[in-house]
Amino acid sequence: MVKYAPRKVYIRESGGYVELSYTEFCRCRESDQTYMDKLFIPIQGCLLEVVREQYTDF
């Protein structure tokens, strides 16, 4: 259990974003190893998937 859980997680798909709850995100991360390679930045209580360049700039 995490001390702070984001309200929502936004995953990049098909040129846009898909909104997931943190619980759904954790479930996907456990069943799909590609989620382990994704990079996220915290924005206003949410996690936003970004590309490596944006992640390093953050």
Tab-separated table of C-alpha atoms in Angstrom:
chain	number	residue	atom	x	y	z
A	1	MET	CA	0.000	0.000	0.000
A	2	VAL	CA	1.350	3.406	-0.897
A	3	LYS	CA	1.173	6.381	1.406
A	4	TYR	CA	0.067	8.637	-1.449
A	5	ALA	CA	-1.972	7.252	-4.332
A	6	PRO	CA	-2.616	9.451	-7.371
A	7	ARG	CA	-6.250	10.228	-8.160
A	8	LYS	CA	-5.888	9.270	-11.823
A	9	VAL	CA	-3.261	7.912	-14.195
A	10	TYR	CA	-3.171	9.028	-17.824
A	11	ILE	CA	-1.679	6.552	-20.322
A	12	ARG	CA	-0.699	7.537	-23.876
A	13	GLU	CA	-2.646	5.551	-26.491
A	14	SER	CA	-3.385	6.212	-30.164
A	15	GLY	CA	-2.153	9.803	-30.089
A	16	GLY	CA	-4.225	10.689	-27.019
A	17	TYR	CA	-4.579	9.803	-23.373
A	18	VAL	CA	-6.656	7.161	-21.620
A	19	GLU	CA	-7.694	7.824	-18.018
A	20	LEU	CA	-7.307	5.022	-15.472
A	21	SER	CA	-7.812	4.899	-11.740
A	22	TYR	CA	-4.656	4.142	-9.773
A	23	THR	CA	-6.098	0.718	-8.870
A	24	GLU	CA	-6.694	-0.089	-12.563
A	25	PHE	CA	-3.173	1.104	-13.380
A	26	CYS	CA	-1.649	-1.175	-10.719
A	27	ARG	CA	-3.640	-4.125	-12.054
A	28	CYS	CA	-2.459	-3.429	-15.624
A	29	ARG	CA	1.134	-2.975	-14.470
A	30	GLU	CA	1.075	-6.399	-12.787
A	31	SER	CA	-0.357	-8.183	-15.842
A	32	ASP	CA	1.440	-6.285	-18.653
A	33	GLN	CA	5.213	-5.880	-18.481
A	34	THR	CA	5.192	-3.004	-21.006
A	35	TYR	CA	3.785	-0.803	-18.226
A	36	MET	CA	7.082	-1.187	-16.352
A	37	ASP	CA	8.878	0.676	-19.175
A	38	LYS	CA	6.514	3.663	-19.181
A	39	LEU	CA	7.640	6.981	-17.677
A	40	PHE	CA	5.327	9.172	-15.599
A	41	ILE	CA	5.473	12.616	-14.054
A	42	PRO	CA	3.239	13.803	-11.207
A	43	ILE	CA	0.882	16.633	-12.201
A	44	GLN	CA	-1.689	18.009	-9.738
A	45	GLY	CA	-2.271	14.728	-7.922
A	46	CYS	CA	-2.256	12.611	-11.093
A	47	LEU	CA	0.352	10.656	-13.031
A	48	LEU	CA	0.864	11.554	-16.678
A	49	GLU	CA	2.748	9.263	-19.060
A	50	VAL	CA	5.402	11.148	-21.011
A	51	VAL	CA	8.136	10.393	-23.521
A	52	ARG	CA	11.733	10.147	-22.313
A	53	GLU	CA	12.643	13.695	-23.446
A	54	GLN	CA	9.814	15.209	-21.400
A	55	TYR	CA	10.720	13.011	-18.440
A	56	THR	CA	14.360	14.118	-18.444
A	57	ASP	CA	13.333	17.785	-18.806
A	58	PHE	CA	11.043	17.454	-15.806
